[in-house]
Amino acid sequence: MISSKMLVRISAALIVVHLLGHTIGHLTWDEPEDPKMGEVVKVMKSYSADFMGASKTMAEYYNGYSIMIFGLFIMTILLLWSISGFVTEQKDIANKLLLPIGVIYILFGVVEFVYFFPFAAGISLCSGLCTTLAVFVNKKVPYPFPE
C-alpha cells in the first residue's frame, strides 16, 4: 500500500506541475494567437477605472490575481512537503492540516472545470484527492483501493 508520506509528496509534485503551467500561462496570456482575443486583451490593457480607491485596468487585476496564485501554489508546495516529513510521527497535527488542504484543492478542481480548462482542473483534483487520501491512509481507515 502507498504511504501517506508518498501521497503528500505526489500532491506537492502535482502542484509544482500546476505552478509551471500557471507560469507559462501568466507569461503568455496577453499574446493570444486568436485575433478576437487579442482585441479583448487590448481593451483589458487600455481602460482604467476607479475601484475602492485605486485606478487599474482589468489586465492589472488579472495579473495581480495571477501573481497571488503563484504565492498560493508556492505556499501549498512548501506546506505539503513540510507536512510529509512528519505525517506519520505527528498524525493528528498532519491530518488536521492535510484535510482542509485536500478539500480546498478538490474544490479548486471543480472551479477550474467550470471557469478554466480540464488540465488545470485535473491537476488540482488529483492533488486534492492525494492529500485527502493521505489522511485516510494515515488514520488506517479502510479506503476504496485494494492493498
CSV table of N, CA and C in Angstrom, one decimal:
chain,number,residue,atom,x,y,z
A,1,MET,N,0.8,-1.2,0.0
A,1,MET,CA,0.0,0.0,0.0
A,1,MET,C,0.9,1.2,0.0
A,2,ILE,N,0.4,2.3,-0.7
A,2,ILE,CA,1.2,3.5,-0.8
A,2,ILE,C,1.1,4.3,0.6
A,3,SER,N,2.2,4.9,1.0
A,3,SER,CA,2.2,5.5,2.3
A,3,SER,C,1.6,6.9,2.2
A,4,SER,N,1.2,7.4,3.4
A,4,SER,CA,0.7,8.8,3.4
A,4,SER,C,1.7,9.8,3.0
A,5,LYS,N,3.0,9.5,3.4
A,5,LYS,CA,4.1,10.4,3.1
A,5,LYS,C,4.2,10.5,1.5
A,6,MET,N,4.1,9.4,0.9
A,6,MET,CA,4.3,9.4,-0.6
A,6,MET,C,3.1,10.1,-1.3
A,7,LEU,N,1.9,9.9,-0.7
A,7,LEU,CA,0.7,10.6,-1.3
A,7,LEU,C,0.8,12.1,-1.1
A,8,VAL,N,1.3,12.6,0.0
A,8,VAL,CA,1.5,14.0,0.2
A,8,VAL,C,2.6,14.6,-0.7
A,9,ARG,N,3.6,13.8,-0.9
A,9,ARG,CA,4.7,14.3,-1.8
A,9,ARG,C,4.3,14.3,-3.3
A,10,ILE,N,3.4,13.3,-3.7
A,10,ILE,CA,2.9,13.3,-5.0
A,10,ILE,C,2.0,14.5,-5.2
A,11,SER,N,1.2,14.8,-4.2
A,11,SER,CA,0.4,16.0,-4.2
A,11,SER,C,1.2,17.3,-4.4
A,12,ALA,N,2.3,17.4,-3.6
A,12,ALA,CA,3.2,18.5,-3.8
A,12,ALA,C,3.8,18.6,-5.2
A,13,ALA,N,4.2,17.5,-5.7
A,13,ALA,CA,4.7,17.4,-7.1
A,13,ALA,C,3.7,17.9,-8.1
A,14,LEU,N,2.4,17.5,-7.9
A,14,LEU,CA,1.4,17.9,-8.8
A,14,LEU,C,1.2,19.4,-8.8
A,15,ILE,N,1.3,20.0,-7.6
A,15,ILE,CA,1.2,21.5,-7.5
A,15,ILE,C,2.4,22.1,-8.2
A,16,VAL,N,3.5,21.5,-8.1
A,16,VAL,CA,4.7,22.0,-8.9
A,16,VAL,C,4.4,22.1,-10.4
A,17,VAL,N,3.8,21.0,-10.9
A,17,VAL,CA,3.4,21.0,-12.3
A,17,VAL,C,2.4,22.1,-12.6
A,18,HIS,N,1.4,22.2,-11.7
A,18,HIS,CA,0.4,23.3,-11.8
A,18,HIS,C,1.1,24.7,-11.8
A,19,LEU,N,2.1,24.9,-11.0
A,19,LEU,CA,2.8,26.1,-10.9
A,19,LEU,C,3.6,26.4,-12.2
A,20,LEU,N,4.2,25.4,-12.8
A,20,LEU,CA,4.9,25.5,-14.0
A,20,LEU,C,3.9,25.9,-15.2
A,21,GLY,N,2.8,25.2,-15.2
A,21,GLY,CA,1.8,25.6,-16.2
A,21,GLY,C,1.2,27.0,-16.0
A,22,HIS,N,1.0,27.3,-14.8
A,22,HIS,CA,0.5,28.7,-14.5
A,22,HIS,C,1.5,29.7,-14.9
A,23,THR,N,2.8,29.4,-14.7
A,23,THR,CA,3.9,30.4,-15.1
A,23,THR,C,3.8,30.6,-16.6
A,24,ILE,N,3.7,29.5,-17.4
A,24,ILE,CA,3.6,29.7,-18.8
A,24,ILE,C,2.4,30.5,-19.2
A,25,GLY,N,1.3,30.2,-18.6
A,25,GLY,CA,0.1,31.0,-18.9
A,25,GLY,C,0.2,32.4,-18.5
A,26,HIS,N,0.8,32.7,-17.3
A,26,HIS,CA,1.0,34.0,-16.9
A,26,HIS,C,1.9,34.9,-17.8
A,27,LEU,N,2.9,34.2,-18.3
A,27,LEU,CA,3.8,35.0,-19.2
A,27,LEU,C,3.3,35.1,-20.6
A,28,THR,N,2.3,34.4,-21.0
A,28,THR,CA,1.9,34.5,-22.4
A,28,THR,C,0.4,34.9,-22.6
A,29,TRP,N,-0.3,35.1,-21.5
A,29,TRP,CA,-1.8,35.3,-21.7
A,29,TRP,C,-2.1,36.6,-22.5
A,30,ASP,N,-1.2,37.5,-22.5
A,30,ASP,CA,-1.5,38.8,-23.3
A,30,ASP,C,-1.0,38.8,-24.7
A,31,GLU,N,-0.6,37.6,-25.2
A,31,GLU,CA,-0.2,37.5,-26.6
A,31,GLU,C,-0.9,36.3,-27.3
A,32,PRO,N,-2.3,36.4,-27.3
A,32,PRO,CA,-3.0,35.3,-27.9
A,32,PRO,C,-2.9,35.2,-29.4
A,33,GLU,N,-3.0,34.0,-29.9
A,33,GLU,CA,-3.0,33.8,-31.3
A,33,GLU,C,-4.3,34.2,-32.0
A,34,ASP,N,-5.4,34.1,-31.3
A,34,ASP,CA,-6.7,34.4,-31.8
A,34,ASP,C,-6.8,35.9,-31.9
A,35,PRO,N,-7.1,36.5,-33.1
A,35,PRO,CA,-7.2,37.9,-33.2
A,35,PRO,C,-8.3,38.6,-32.4
A,36,LYS,N,-9.4,37.9,-32.3
A,36,LYS,CA,-10.5,38.4,-31.5
A,36,LYS,C,-10.1,38.5,-30.0
A,37,MET,N,-9.4,37.5,-29.5
A,37,MET,CA,-8.9,37.5,-28.2
A,37,MET,C,-7.9,38.6,-28.0
A,38,GLY,N,-7.1,38.8,-29.0
A,38,GLY,CA,-6.1,39.9,-29.0
A,38,GLY,C,-6.8,41.3,-28.8
A,39,GLU,N,-8.0,41.4,-29.4
A,39,GLU,CA,-8.8,42.7,-29.3
A,39,GLU,C,-9.2,42.8,-27.8
A,40,VAL,N,-9.7,41.7,-27.2
A,40,VAL,CA,-10.1,41.7,-25.8
A,40,VAL,C,-9.0,42.1,-24.9
A,41,VAL,N,-7.8,41.5,-25.1
A,41,VAL,CA,-6.6,41.9,-24.3
A,41,VAL,C,-6.3,43.3,-24.4
A,42,LYS,N,-6.3,43.9,-25.7
A,42,LYS,CA,-6.0,45.3,-25.9
A,42,LYS,C,-7.0,46.2,-25.1
A,43,VAL,N,-8.2,45.9,-25.1
A,43,VAL,CA,-9.2,46.6,-24.3
A,43,VAL,C,-8.9,46.5,-22.8
A,44,MET,N,-8.6,45.2,-22.4
A,44,MET,CA,-8.3,45.0,-21.0
A,44,MET,C,-7.1,45.8,-20.5
A,45,LYS,N,-6.2,46.1,-21.4
A,45,LYS,CA,-5.0,46.9,-21.0
A,45,LYS,C,-5.2,48.4,-21.2
A,46,SER,N,-6.2,48.8,-21.9
A,46,SER,CA,-6.3,50.2,-22.3
A,46,SER,C,-7.2,51.1,-21.4
A,47,TYR,N,-8.1,50.5,-20.7
A,47,TYR,CA,-9.1,51.3,-19.9
A,47,TYR,C,-8.9,51.1,-18.4
A,48,SER,N,-8.7,52.2,-17.7
A,48,SER,CA,-8.6,52.1,-16.3
A,48,SER,C,-9.9,52.6,-15.6
A,49,ALA,N,-10.3,52.1,-14.5
A,49,ALA,CA,-11.4,52.5,-13.8
A,49,ALA,C,-11.1,52.6,-12.3
A,50,ASP,N,-11.8,53.5,-11.6
A,50,ASP,CA,-11.6,53.6,-10.2
A,50,ASP,C,-12.4,52.6,-9.5
A,51,PHE,N,-11.8,51.9,-8.6
A,51,PHE,CA,-12.5,50.9,-7.7
A,51,PHE,C,-11.8,50.8,-6.4
A,52,MET,N,-12.5,51.1,-5.4
A,52,MET,CA,-12.0,51.1,-4.0
A,52,MET,C,-10.7,51.9,-3.8
A,53,GLY,N,-10.6,53.0,-4.4
A,53,GLY,CA,-9.5,53.9,-4.2
A,53,GLY,C,-8.3,53.7,-5.1
A,54,ALA,N,-8.4,52.8,-6.0
A,54,ALA,CA,-7.3,52.5,-7.0
A,54,ALA,C,-7.9,52.6,-8.4
A,55,SER,N,-7.0,53.1,-9.3
A,55,SER,CA,-7.4,53.1,-10.7
A,55,SER,C,-6.5,52.1,-11.4
A,56,LYS,N,-7.2,51.0,-11.9
A,56,LYS,CA,-6.5,49.9,-12.5
A,56,LYS,C,-7.2,49.5,-13.8
A,57,THR,N,-6.5,48.8,-14.6
A,57,THR,CA,-7.1,48.2,-15.8
A,57,THR,C,-7.5,46.7,-15.4
A,58,MET,N,-8.3,46.1,-16.2
A,58,MET,CA,-8.7,44.7,-16.0
A,58,MET,C,-7.5,43.9,-16.1
A,59,ALA,N,-6.5,44.2,-17.0
A,59,ALA,CA,-5.3,43.5,-17.2
A,59,ALA,C,-4.5,43.5,-15.9
A,60,GLU,N,-4.4,44.6,-15.2
A,60,GLU,CA,-3.7,44.7,-14.0
A,60,GLU,C,-4.3,43.9,-12.9
A,61,TYR,N,-5.7,43.9,-12.8
A,61,TYR,CA,-6.3,43.0,-11.9
A,61,TYR,C,-6.0,41.5,-12.2
A,62,TYR,N,-6.1,41.2,-13.5
A,62,TYR,CA,-5.9,39.8,-13.9
A,62,TYR,C,-4.4,39.4,-13.5
A,63,ASN,N,-3.5,40.3,-13.8
A,63,ASN,CA,-2.1,40.0,-13.4
A,63,ASN,C,-1.9,39.8,-11.9
A,64,GLY,N,-2.6,40.7,-11.2
A,64,GLY,CA,-2.5,40.7,-9.7
A,64,GLY,C,-3.0,39.4,-9.2
A,65,TYR,N,-4.2,38.9,-9.6
A,65,TYR,CA,-4.7,37.7,-9.2
A,65,TYR,C,-3.8,36.5,-9.6
A,66,SER,N,-3.2,36.6,-10.7
A,66,SER,CA,-2.3,35.6,-11.2
A,66,SER,C,-1.1,35.5,-10.3
A,67,ILE,N,-0.5,36.6,-9.9
A,67,ILE,CA,0.6,36.6,-9.0
A,67,ILE,C,0.3,36.1,-7.6
A,68,MET,N,-0.9,36.4,-7.2
A,68,MET,CA,-1.4,35.8,-5.9
A,68,MET,C,-1.5,34.3,-6.0
A,69,ILE,N,-1.8,33.7,-7.1
A,69,ILE,CA,-1.9,32.3,-7.3
A,69,ILE,C,-0.5,31.7,-7.2
A,70,PHE,N,0.5,32.4,-7.7
A,70,PHE,CA,1.9,32.0,-7.5
A,70,PHE,C,2.2,31.7,-6.0
A,71,GLY,N,1.8,32.7,-5.2
A,71,GLY,CA,2.0,32.6,-3.8
A,71,GLY,C,1.3,31.4,-3.2
A,72,LEU,N,0.1,31.3,-3.6
A,72,LEU,CA,-0.7,30.2,-3.1
A,72,LEU,C,-0.1,28.8,-3.4
A,73,PHE,N,0.3,28.7,-4.7
A,73,PHE,CA,0.9,27.4,-5.1
A,73,PHE,C,2.2,27.2,-4.4
A,74,ILE,N,3.1,28.2,-4.2
A,74,ILE,CA,4.4,28.0,-3.5
A,74,ILE,C,4.1,27.7,-2.1
A,75,MET,N,3.2,28.4,-1.4
A,75,MET,CA,2.9,28.1,0.0
A,75,MET,C,2.4,26.6,0.1
A,76,THR,N,1.5,26.2,-0.8
A,76,THR,CA,1.0,24.8,-0.7
A,76,THR,C,2.1,23.8,-0.9
A,77,ILE,N,3.0,24.0,-1.9
A,77,ILE,CA,4.1,23.1,-2.1
A,77,ILE,C,4.9,23.0,-0.8
A,78,LEU,N,5.3,24.1,-0.2
A,78,LEU,CA,6.1,24.1,1.0
A,78,LEU,C,5.4,23.5,2.2
A,79,LEU,N,4.1,23.8,2.3
A,79,LEU,CA,3.4,23.2,3.4
A,79,LEU,C,3.3,21.6,3.2
A,80,LEU,N,2.9,21.2,2.0
A,80,LEU,CA,2.8,19.8,1.8
A,80,LEU,C,4.1,19.0,2.0
A,81,TRP,N,5.2,19.6,1.5
A,81,TRP,CA,6.5,18.9,1.6
A,81,TRP,C,6.9,18.9,3.1
A,82,SER,N,6.6,20.0,3.8
A,82,SER,CA,7.0,20.0,5.3
A,82,SER,C,6.1,19.0,6.0
A,83,ILE,N,4.8,19.0,5.8
A,83,ILE,CA,4.0,18.0,6.5
A,83,ILE,C,4.4,16.6,6.2
A,84,SER,N,4.8,16.3,4.9
A,84,SER,CA,5.2,15.0,4.6
A,84,SER,C,6.3,14.5,5.4
A,85,GLY,N,7.1,15.4,6.0
A,85,GLY,CA,8.3,15.0,6.8
A,85,GLY,C,7.9,14.5,8.2
A,86,PHE,N,6.6,14.9,8.7
A,86,PHE,CA,6.2,14.4,10.0
A,86,PHE,C,4.8,13.7,10.0
A,87,VAL,N,4.4,13.4,8.8
A,87,VAL,CA,3.0,12.9,8.6
A,87,VAL,C,2.7,11.6,9.4
A,88,THR,N,3.7,10.8,9.6
A,88,THR,CA,3.4,9.5,10.4
A,88,THR,C,3.8,9.7,11.8
A,89,GLU,N,4.7,10.6,12.2
A,89,GLU,CA,5.1,10.8,13.6
A,89,GLU,C,4.1,11.7,14.3
A,90,GLN,N,3.5,12.6,13.6
A,90,GLN,CA,2.6,13.6,14.2
A,90,GLN,C,1.2,13.5,13.5
A,91,LYS,N,0.6,12.3,13.5
A,91,LYS,CA,-0.6,12.1,12.7
A,91,LYS,C,-1.7,13.1,12.9
A,92,ASP,N,-2.0,13.4,14.2
A,92,ASP,CA,-3.1,14.3,14.5
A,92,ASP,C,-2.9,15.6,13.8
A,93,ILE,N,-1.7,16.2,14.1
A,93,ILE,CA,-1.4,17.5,13.5
A,93,ILE,C,-1.4,17.5,12.0
A,94,ALA,N,-0.8,16.5,11.4
A,94,ALA,CA,-0.7,16.3,10.0
A,94,ALA,C,-2.1,16.2,9.4
A,95,ASN,N,-2.9,15.4,9.9
A,95,ASN,CA,-4.2,15.2,9.4
A,95,ASN,C,-5.1,16.5,9.5
A,96,LYS,N,-4.9,17.2,10.6
A,96,LYS,CA,-5.7,18.5,10.7
A,96,LYS,C,-5.2,19.5,9.7
A,97,LEU,N,-4.0,19.4,9.3
A,97,LEU,CA,-3.5,20.4,8.2
A,97,LEU,C,-3.8,19.8,6.8
A,98,LEU,N,-3.7,18.6,6.6
A,98,LEU,CA,-3.9,18.0,5.3
A,98,LEU,C,-5.4,18.0,4.8
A,99,LEU,N,-6.3,17.7,5.7
A,99,LEU,CA,-7.7,17.6,5.3
A,99,LEU,C,-8.2,18.9,4.7
A,100,PRO,N,-8.1,20.0,5.3
A,100,PRO,CA,-8.6,21.2,4.6
A,100,PRO,C,-7.8,21.6,3.3
A,101,ILE,N,-6.5,21.3,3.3
A,101,ILE,CA,-5.8,21.5,2.0
A,101,ILE,C,-6.4,20.6,0.9
A,102,GLY,N,-6.6,19.3,1.2
A,102,GLY,CA,-7.1,18.4,0.3
A,102,GLY,C,-8.5,18.8,-0.2
A,103,VAL,N,-9.4,19.1,0.7
A,103,VAL,CA,-10.8,19.5,0.3
A,103,VAL,C,-10.8,20.8,-0.5
A,104,ILE,N,-9.9,21.8,-0.2
A,104,ILE,CA,-9.9,23.0,-0.9
A,104,ILE,C,-9.4,22.8,-2.3
A,105,TYR,N,-8.4,21.9,-2.5
A,105,TYR,CA,-7.9,21.6,-3.8
A,105,TYR,C,-8.9,20.8,-4.7
A,106,ILE,N,-9.7,20.0,-4.0
A,106,ILE,CA,-10.8,19.4,-4.8
A,106,ILE,C,-11.7,20.4,-5.3
A,107,LEU,N,-12.1,21.4,-4.4
A,107,LEU,CA,-13.0,22.5,-4.8
A,107,LEU,C,-12.3,23.4,-5.9
A,108,PHE,N,-11.0,23.6,-5.8
A,108,PHE,CA,-10.3,24.3,-6.9
A,108,PHE,C,-10.5,23.6,-8.2
A,109,GLY,N,-10.4,22.3,-8.1
A,109,GLY,CA,-10.5,21.5,-9.4
A,109,GLY,C,-11.9,21.7,-10.0
A,110,VAL,N,-13.0,21.7,-9.2
A,110,VAL,CA,-14.3,21.9,-9.7
A,110,VAL,C,-14.4,23.3,-10.3
A,111,VAL,N,-13.9,24.3,-9.6
A,111,VAL,CA,-14.0,25.7,-10.1
A,111,VAL,C,-13.2,25.8,-11.4
A,112,GLU,N,-12.0,25.1,-11.5
A,112,GLU,CA,-11.2,25.1,-12.8
A,112,GLU,C,-12.0,24.4,-13.9
A,113,PHE,N,-12.7,23.4,-13.6
A,113,PHE,CA,-13.5,22.7,-14.7
A,113,PHE,C,-14.6,23.7,-15.2
A,114,VAL,N,-15.2,24.4,-14.3
A,114,VAL,CA,-16.3,25.3,-14.7
A,114,VAL,C,-15.7,26.6,-15.4
A,115,TYR,N,-14.7,27.2,-14.9
A,115,TYR,CA,-14.2,28.5,-15.3
A,115,TYR,C,-12.9,28.5,-16.1
A,116,PHE,N,-12.2,27.4,-16.1
A,116,PHE,CA,-10.9,27.5,-16.8
A,116,PHE,C,-10.8,26.3,-17.8
A,117,PHE,N,-10.0,25.3,-17.5
A,117,PHE,CA,-9.8,24.2,-18.5
A,117,PHE,C,-9.5,22.9,-17.8
A,118,PRO,N,-9.7,21.8,-18.5
A,118,PRO,CA,-9.6,20.5,-17.9
A,118,PRO,C,-8.2,20.1,-17.3
A,119,PHE,N,-7.1,20.5,-18.0
A,119,PHE,CA,-5.8,20.1,-17.5
A,119,PHE,C,-5.6,20.7,-16.1
A,120,ALA,N,-5.8,22.0,-15.9
A,120,ALA,CA,-5.7,22.6,-14.6
A,120,ALA,C,-6.6,22.0,-13.6
A,121,ALA,N,-7.8,21.7,-14.0
A,121,ALA,CA,-8.8,21.1,-13.1
A,121,ALA,C,-8.3,19.7,-12.7
A,122,GLY,N,-7.8,18.9,-13.6
A,122,GLY,CA,-7.3,17.6,-13.3
A,122,GLY,C,-6.2,17.6,-12.3
A,123,ILE,N,-5.3,18.5,-12.5
A,123,ILE,CA,-4.1,18.6,-11.6
A,123,ILE,C,-4.6,18.9,-10.2
A,124,SER,N,-5.5,19.9,-10.0
A,124,SER,CA,-6.0,20.3,-8.7
A,124,SER,C,-6.8,19.1,-8.1
A,125,LEU,N,-7.6,18.5,-8.9
A,125,LEU,CA,-8.4,17.4,-8.3
A,125,LEU,C,-7.5,16.2,-7.9
A,126,CYS,N,-6.5,15.9,-8.7
A,126,CYS,CA,-5.6,14.8,-8.3
A,126,CYS,C,-4.8,15.2,-7.1
A,127,SER,N,-4.4,16.4,-7.0
A,127,SER,CA,-3.6,16.8,-5.8
A,127,SER,C,-4.5,16.8,-4.6
A,128,GLY,N,-5.8,17.3,-4.7
A,128,GLY,CA,-6.7,17.3,-3.6
A,128,GLY,C,-7.1,15.8,-3.2
A,129,LEU,N,-7.2,15.0,-4.1
A,129,LEU,CA,-7.6,13.6,-3.8
A,129,LEU,C,-6.4,12.9,-3.1
A,130,CYS,N,-5.2,13.1,-3.6
A,130,CYS,CA,-4.0,12.5,-3.0
A,130,CYS,C,-3.8,13.0,-1.5
A,131,THR,N,-4.0,14.3,-1.3
A,131,THR,CA,-3.9,14.9,0.0
A,131,THR,C,-5.0,14.3,0.9
A,132,THR,N,-6.2,14.3,0.5
A,132,THR,CA,-7.3,13.7,1.3
A,132,THR,C,-7.1,12.3,1.6
A,133,LEU,N,-6.7,11.5,0.6
A,133,LEU,CA,-6.5,10.1,0.7
A,133,LEU,C,-5.4,9.8,1.7
A,134,ALA,N,-4.4,10.7,1.8
A,134,ALA,CA,-3.3,10.6,2.7
A,134,ALA,C,-3.8,10.6,4.2
A,135,VAL,N,-4.8,11.4,4.4
A,135,VAL,CA,-5.4,11.5,5.7
A,135,VAL,C,-6.0,10.1,6.1
A,136,PHE,N,-6.7,9.5,5.2
A,136,PHE,CA,-7.3,8.2,5.4
A,136,PHE,C,-6.3,7.1,5.6
A,137,VAL,N,-5.2,7.1,4.8
A,137,VAL,CA,-4.2,6.2,4.9
A,137,VAL,C,-3.5,6.4,6.3
A,138,ASN,N,-3.3,7.6,6.6
A,138,ASN,CA,-2.6,7.9,7.9
A,138,ASN,C,-3.4,7.4,9.1
A,139,LYS,N,-4.7,7.5,9.0
A,139,LYS,CA,-5.6,7.0,10.1
A,139,LYS,C,-5.8,5.5,10.1
A,140,LYS,N,-5.3,4.9,9.0
A,140,LYS,CA,-5.5,3.4,8.8
A,140,LYS,C,-7.0,3.1,8.7
A,141,VAL,N,-7.8,4.0,8.1
A,141,VAL,CA,-9.2,3.8,7.9
A,141,VAL,C,-9.3,3.1,6.5
A,142,PRO,N,-10.1,2.1,6.4
A,142,PRO,CA,-10.3,1.5,5.1
A,142,PRO,C,-10.7,2.5,4.0
A,143,TYR,N,-10.1,2.4,2.9
A,143,TYR,CA,-10.4,3.2,1.7
A,143,TYR,C,-10.6,2.4,0.5
A,144,PRO,N,-11.2,2.9,-0.5
A,144,PRO,CA,-11.7,2.1,-1.6
A,144,PRO,C,-10.7,1.5,-2.6
A,145,PHE,N,-9.4,1.4,-2.2
A,145,PHE,CA,-8.5,0.8,-3.1
A,145,PHE,C,-7.9,-0.5,-2.4
A,146,PRO,N,-7.6,-1.5,-3.2
A,146,PRO,CA,-7.1,-2.7,-2.6
A,146,PRO,C,-5.6,-2.5,-2.2
A,147,GLU,N,-5.2,-3.2,-1.2
A,147,GLU,CA,-3.9,-3.1,-0.7
A,147,GLU,C,-2.9,-3.9,-1.5
